Amino acid sequence: GLKLLLFQLEHLLELHLPKLAIHLARLDLQPFLYATSWFVTLLVNFLPESDATIAMDQLVTALSCAHTLPPTPCEVDTSSTTNMNDRIHFQTSATAQGWATIFKIILLALTYMASDIIQLDFDGTLRLLQNF
């Protein structure tokens, strides 16, 4: 899900835009801080409304569990997600090429913005990336 997309983005940045990746790492600016909204917007637009609601509920649960100190186990009700998971798997398989295209667009945009981003501090970088 979302964690995989954020993981992929981080590693694509390291591979294709190493200077930007180093800058973001020095600022300790993790992808979940700026790119979550990018992917949530895309996921919500791809899913039917009922499935999007379930996915958002699970996302909120996962994010709230991930940011507790110490981390707490997440309890997710999977009873309503069985059919949705089947549909998402089909949609994900069918749109794998679409995600590759989305990553290419993100990398292209970040390539054009990289020289500006590298000049910014944490707050400026975060603000620019969140408004991307």
PDB file of C-alpha atoms in Angstrom:
ATOM      1  CA  GLY A   1       0.000   0.000   0.000  1.00  0.00           C
ATOM      2  CA  LEU A   2       1.109   3.470   0.905  1.00  0.00           C
ATOM      3  CA  LYS A   3       4.229   2.355   2.781  1.00  0.00           C
ATOM      4  CA  LEU A   4       5.453   0.563  -0.340  1.00  0.00           C
ATOM      5  CA  LEU A   5       4.864   3.634  -2.522  1.00  0.00           C
ATOM      6  CA  LEU A   6       6.774   5.840  -0.055  1.00  0.00           C
ATOM      7  CA  PHE A   7       9.590   3.276   0.133  1.00  0.00           C
ATOM      8  CA  GLN A   8       9.781   3.143  -3.660  1.00  0.00           C
ATOM      9  CA  LEU A   9       9.828   6.930  -3.916  1.00  0.00           C
ATOM     10  CA  GLU A  10      12.659   7.212  -1.403  1.00  0.00           C
ATOM     11  CA  HIS A  11      14.772   4.676  -3.282  1.00  0.00           C
ATOM     12  CA  LEU A  12      13.982   6.164  -6.681  1.00  0.00           C
ATOM     13  CA  LEU A  13      15.188   9.524  -5.348  1.00  0.00           C
ATOM     14  CA  GLU A  14      18.415   7.912  -4.124  1.00  0.00           C
ATOM     15  CA  LEU A  15      18.924   6.293  -7.514  1.00  0.00           C
ATOM     16  CA  HIS A  16      17.915   9.120  -9.875  1.00  0.00           C
ATOM     17  CA  LEU A  17      18.333  12.307  -7.805  1.00  0.00           C
ATOM     18  CA  PRO A  18      21.097  11.506  -5.308  1.00  0.00           C
ATOM     19  CA  LYS A  19      21.884  15.142  -4.417  1.00  0.00           C
ATOM     20  CA  LEU A  20      18.248  15.792  -3.578  1.00  0.00           C
ATOM     21  CA  ALA A  21      18.029  12.516  -1.639  1.00  0.00           C
ATOM     22  CA  ILE A  22      21.100  13.503   0.399  1.00  0.00           C
ATOM     23  CA  HIS A  23      19.608  16.945   1.105  1.00  0.00           C
ATOM     24  CA  LEU A  24      16.327  15.399   2.272  1.00  0.00           C
ATOM     25  CA  ALA A  25      18.213  12.863   4.426  1.00  0.00           C
ATOM     26  CA  ARG A  26      20.321  15.639   6.036  1.00  0.00           C
ATOM     27  CA  LEU A  27      17.105  17.453   6.915  1.00  0.00           C
ATOM     28  CA  ASP A  28      15.622  14.148   8.159  1.00  0.00           C
ATOM     29  CA  LEU A  29      12.714  14.797   5.831  1.00  0.00           C
ATOM     30  CA  GLN A  30      11.090  11.405   5.356  1.00  0.00           C
ATOM     31  CA  PRO A  31       8.755  10.829   2.368  1.00  0.00           C
ATOM     32  CA  PHE A  32       5.732  10.263   4.623  1.00  0.00           C
ATOM     33  CA  LEU A  33       5.992  13.928   5.660  1.00  0.00           C
ATOM     34  CA  TYR A  34       5.537  15.303   2.156  1.00  0.00           C
ATOM     35  CA  ALA A  35       4.418  12.579  -0.263  1.00  0.00           C
ATOM     36  CA  THR A  36       1.616  10.892   1.673  1.00  0.00           C
ATOM     37  CA  SER A  37      -0.914  13.413   0.391  1.00  0.00           C
ATOM     38  CA  TRP A  38       0.267  12.860  -3.186  1.00  0.00           C
ATOM     39  CA  PHE A  39      -0.409   9.135  -3.020  1.00  0.00           C
ATOM     40  CA  VAL A  40      -3.581   9.386  -0.942  1.00  0.00           C
ATOM     41  CA  THR A  41      -5.032  11.730  -3.544  1.00  0.00           C
ATOM     42  CA  LEU A  42      -4.177   9.275  -6.303  1.00  0.00           C
ATOM     43  CA  LEU A  43      -5.489   6.238  -4.404  1.00  0.00           C
ATOM     44  CA  VAL A  44      -8.769   7.916  -3.512  1.00  0.00           C
ATOM     45  CA  ASN A  45      -9.308   8.936  -7.120  1.00  0.00           C
ATOM     46  CA  PHE A  46      -8.728   5.356  -8.350  1.00  0.00           C
ATOM     47  CA  LEU A  47     -11.047   3.609  -5.866  1.00  0.00           C
ATOM     48  CA  PRO A  48     -14.835   3.529  -5.671  1.00  0.00           C
ATOM     49  CA  GLU A  49     -16.134   5.711  -2.819  1.00  0.00           C
ATOM     50  CA  SER A  50     -16.958   2.812  -0.461  1.00  0.00           C
ATOM     51  CA  ASP A  51     -13.501   1.265  -0.920  1.00  0.00           C
ATOM     52  CA  ALA A  52     -11.806   4.649  -0.571  1.00  0.00           C
ATOM     53  CA  THR A  53     -13.526   5.161   2.793  1.00  0.00           C
ATOM     54  CA  ILE A  54     -12.252   1.801   4.051  1.00  0.00           C
ATOM     55  CA  ALA A  55      -8.756   2.500   2.704  1.00  0.00           C
ATOM     56  CA  MET A  56      -8.682   5.919   4.389  1.00  0.00           C
ATOM     57  CA  ASP A  57      -9.781   4.394   7.707  1.00  0.00           C
ATOM     58  CA  GLN A  58      -6.968   1.862   7.481  1.00  0.00           C
ATOM     59  CA  LEU A  59      -4.490   4.562   6.493  1.00  0.00           C
ATOM     60  CA  VAL A  60      -5.395   6.729   9.487  1.00  0.00           C
ATOM     61  CA  THR A  61      -5.049   3.717  11.792  1.00  0.00           C
ATOM     62  CA  ALA A  62      -1.690   2.755  10.303  1.00  0.00           C
ATOM     63  CA  LEU A  63      -0.316   6.296  10.465  1.00  0.00           C
ATOM     64  CA  SER A  64      -1.461   6.835  14.044  1.00  0.00           C
ATOM     65  CA  CYS A  65       0.169   3.555  15.109  1.00  0.00           C
ATOM     66  CA  ALA A  66       3.378   4.339  13.225  1.00  0.00           C
ATOM     67  CA  HIS A  67       3.858   7.667  14.995  1.00  0.00           C
ATOM     68  CA  THR A  68       3.449   6.543  18.586  1.00  0.00           C
ATOM     69  CA  LEU A  69       6.474   6.173  20.819  1.00  0.00           C
ATOM     70  CA  PRO A  70       7.076   3.365  21.395  1.00  0.00           C
ATOM     71  CA  PRO A  71       5.299   1.994  18.314  1.00  0.00           C
ATOM     72  CA  THR A  72       2.059   0.216  19.143  1.00  0.00           C
ATOM     73  CA  PRO A  73       0.557  -2.694  17.256  1.00  0.00           C
ATOM     74  CA  CYS A  74      -2.201  -1.705  14.879  1.00  0.00           C
ATOM     75  CA  GLU A  75      -5.573  -3.379  15.106  1.00  0.00           C
ATOM     76  CA  VAL A  76      -7.202  -3.257  11.675  1.00  0.00           C
ATOM     77  CA  ASP A  77     -10.644  -4.694  11.044  1.00  0.00           C
ATOM     78  CA  THR A  78     -10.194  -6.776   7.904  1.00  0.00           C
ATOM     79  CA  SER A  79     -13.740  -8.135   7.786  1.00  0.00           C
ATOM     80  CA  SER A  80     -14.909  -5.390   5.440  1.00  0.00           C
ATOM     81  CA  THR A  81     -11.789  -5.399   3.289  1.00  0.00           C
ATOM     82  CA  THR A  82     -11.729  -8.891   1.801  1.00  0.00           C
ATOM     83  CA  ASN A  83     -13.620  -8.025  -1.382  1.00  0.00           C
ATOM     84  CA  MET A  84     -11.941  -4.619  -1.543  1.00  0.00           C
ATOM     85  CA  ASN A  85      -8.493  -6.260  -1.354  1.00  0.00           C
ATOM     86  CA  ASP A  86      -9.404  -8.495  -4.295  1.00  0.00           C
ATOM     87  CA  ARG A  87     -10.503  -5.451  -6.325  1.00  0.00           C
ATOM     88  CA  ILE A  88      -7.452  -3.418  -5.307  1.00  0.00           C
ATOM     89  CA  HIS A  89      -5.132  -6.287  -6.286  1.00  0.00           C
ATOM     90  CA  PHE A  90      -6.801  -6.468  -9.695  1.00  0.00           C
ATOM     91  CA  GLN A  91      -6.704  -2.692 -10.112  1.00  0.00           C
ATOM     92  CA  THR A  92      -3.099  -2.528  -8.929  1.00  0.00           C
ATOM     93  CA  SER A  93      -2.057  -5.278 -11.333  1.00  0.00           C
ATOM     94  CA  ALA A  94      -3.921  -3.593 -14.152  1.00  0.00           C
ATOM     95  CA  THR A  95      -2.412  -0.178 -13.378  1.00  0.00           C
ATOM     96  CA  ALA A  96       1.173  -1.166 -12.564  1.00  0.00           C
ATOM     97  CA  GLN A  97       2.274   0.655 -15.704  1.00  0.00           C
ATOM     98  CA  GLY A  98       0.276   3.649 -14.497  1.00  0.00           C
ATOM     99  CA  TRP A  99       2.240   3.771 -11.228  1.00  0.00           C
ATOM    100  CA  ALA A 100       5.505   3.624 -13.187  1.00  0.00           C
ATOM    101  CA  THR A 101       4.301   6.623 -15.184  1.00  0.00           C
ATOM    102  CA  ILE A 102       3.304   8.470 -12.008  1.00  0.00           C
ATOM    103  CA  PHE A 103       6.764   7.896 -10.515  1.00  0.00           C
ATOM    104  CA  LYS A 104       8.356   9.174 -13.735  1.00  0.00           C
ATOM    105  CA  ILE A 105       6.263  12.349 -13.562  1.00  0.00           C
ATOM    106  CA  ILE A 106       7.142  12.878  -9.898  1.00  0.00           C
ATOM    107  CA  LEU A 107      10.847  12.395 -10.619  1.00  0.00           C
ATOM    108  CA  LEU A 108      10.680  14.729 -13.609  1.00  0.00           C
ATOM    109  CA  ALA A 109       9.018  17.468 -11.549  1.00  0.00           C
ATOM    110  CA  LEU A 110      11.485  16.984  -8.692  1.00  0.00           C
ATOM    111  CA  THR A 111      14.362  17.143 -11.190  1.00  0.00           C
ATOM    112  CA  TYR A 112      13.229  20.625 -12.237  1.00  0.00           C
ATOM    113  CA  MET A 113      12.728  21.727  -8.623  1.00  0.00           C
ATOM    114  CA  ALA A 114      15.837  20.070  -7.129  1.00  0.00           C
ATOM    115  CA  SER A 115      18.180  23.055  -7.387  1.00  0.00           C
ATOM    116  CA  ASP A 116      15.622  25.231  -5.576  1.00  0.00           C
ATOM    117  CA  ILE A 117      14.844  22.575  -2.965  1.00  0.00           C
ATOM    118  CA  ILE A 118      18.507  22.062  -2.112  1.00  0.00           C
ATOM    119  CA  GLN A 119      18.784  25.760  -1.180  1.00  0.00           C
ATOM    120  CA  LEU A 120      15.960  25.544   1.378  1.00  0.00           C
ATOM    121  CA  ASP A 121      15.922  24.689   5.065  1.00  0.00           C
ATOM    122  CA  PHE A 122      13.625  22.060   6.603  1.00  0.00           C
ATOM    123  CA  ASP A 123      10.548  24.300   6.775  1.00  0.00           C
ATOM    124  CA  GLY A 124      10.990  25.695   3.271  1.00  0.00           C
ATOM    125  CA  THR A 125      11.617  22.276   1.767  1.00  0.00           C
ATOM    126  CA  LEU A 126       8.643  20.743   3.534  1.00  0.00           C
ATOM    127  CA  ARG A 127       6.350  23.611   2.522  1.00  0.00           C
ATOM    128  CA  LEU A 128       7.430  23.385  -1.126  1.00  0.00           C
ATOM    129  CA  LEU A 129       7.050  19.596  -1.288  1.00  0.00           C
ATOM    130  CA  GLN A 130       3.700  19.568   0.509  1.00  0.00           C
ATOM    131  CA  ASN A 131       2.325  22.104  -1.958  1.00  0.00           C
ATOM    132  CA  PHE A 132       3.685  20.192  -4.964  1.00  0.00           C
TER     133      PHE A 132
END
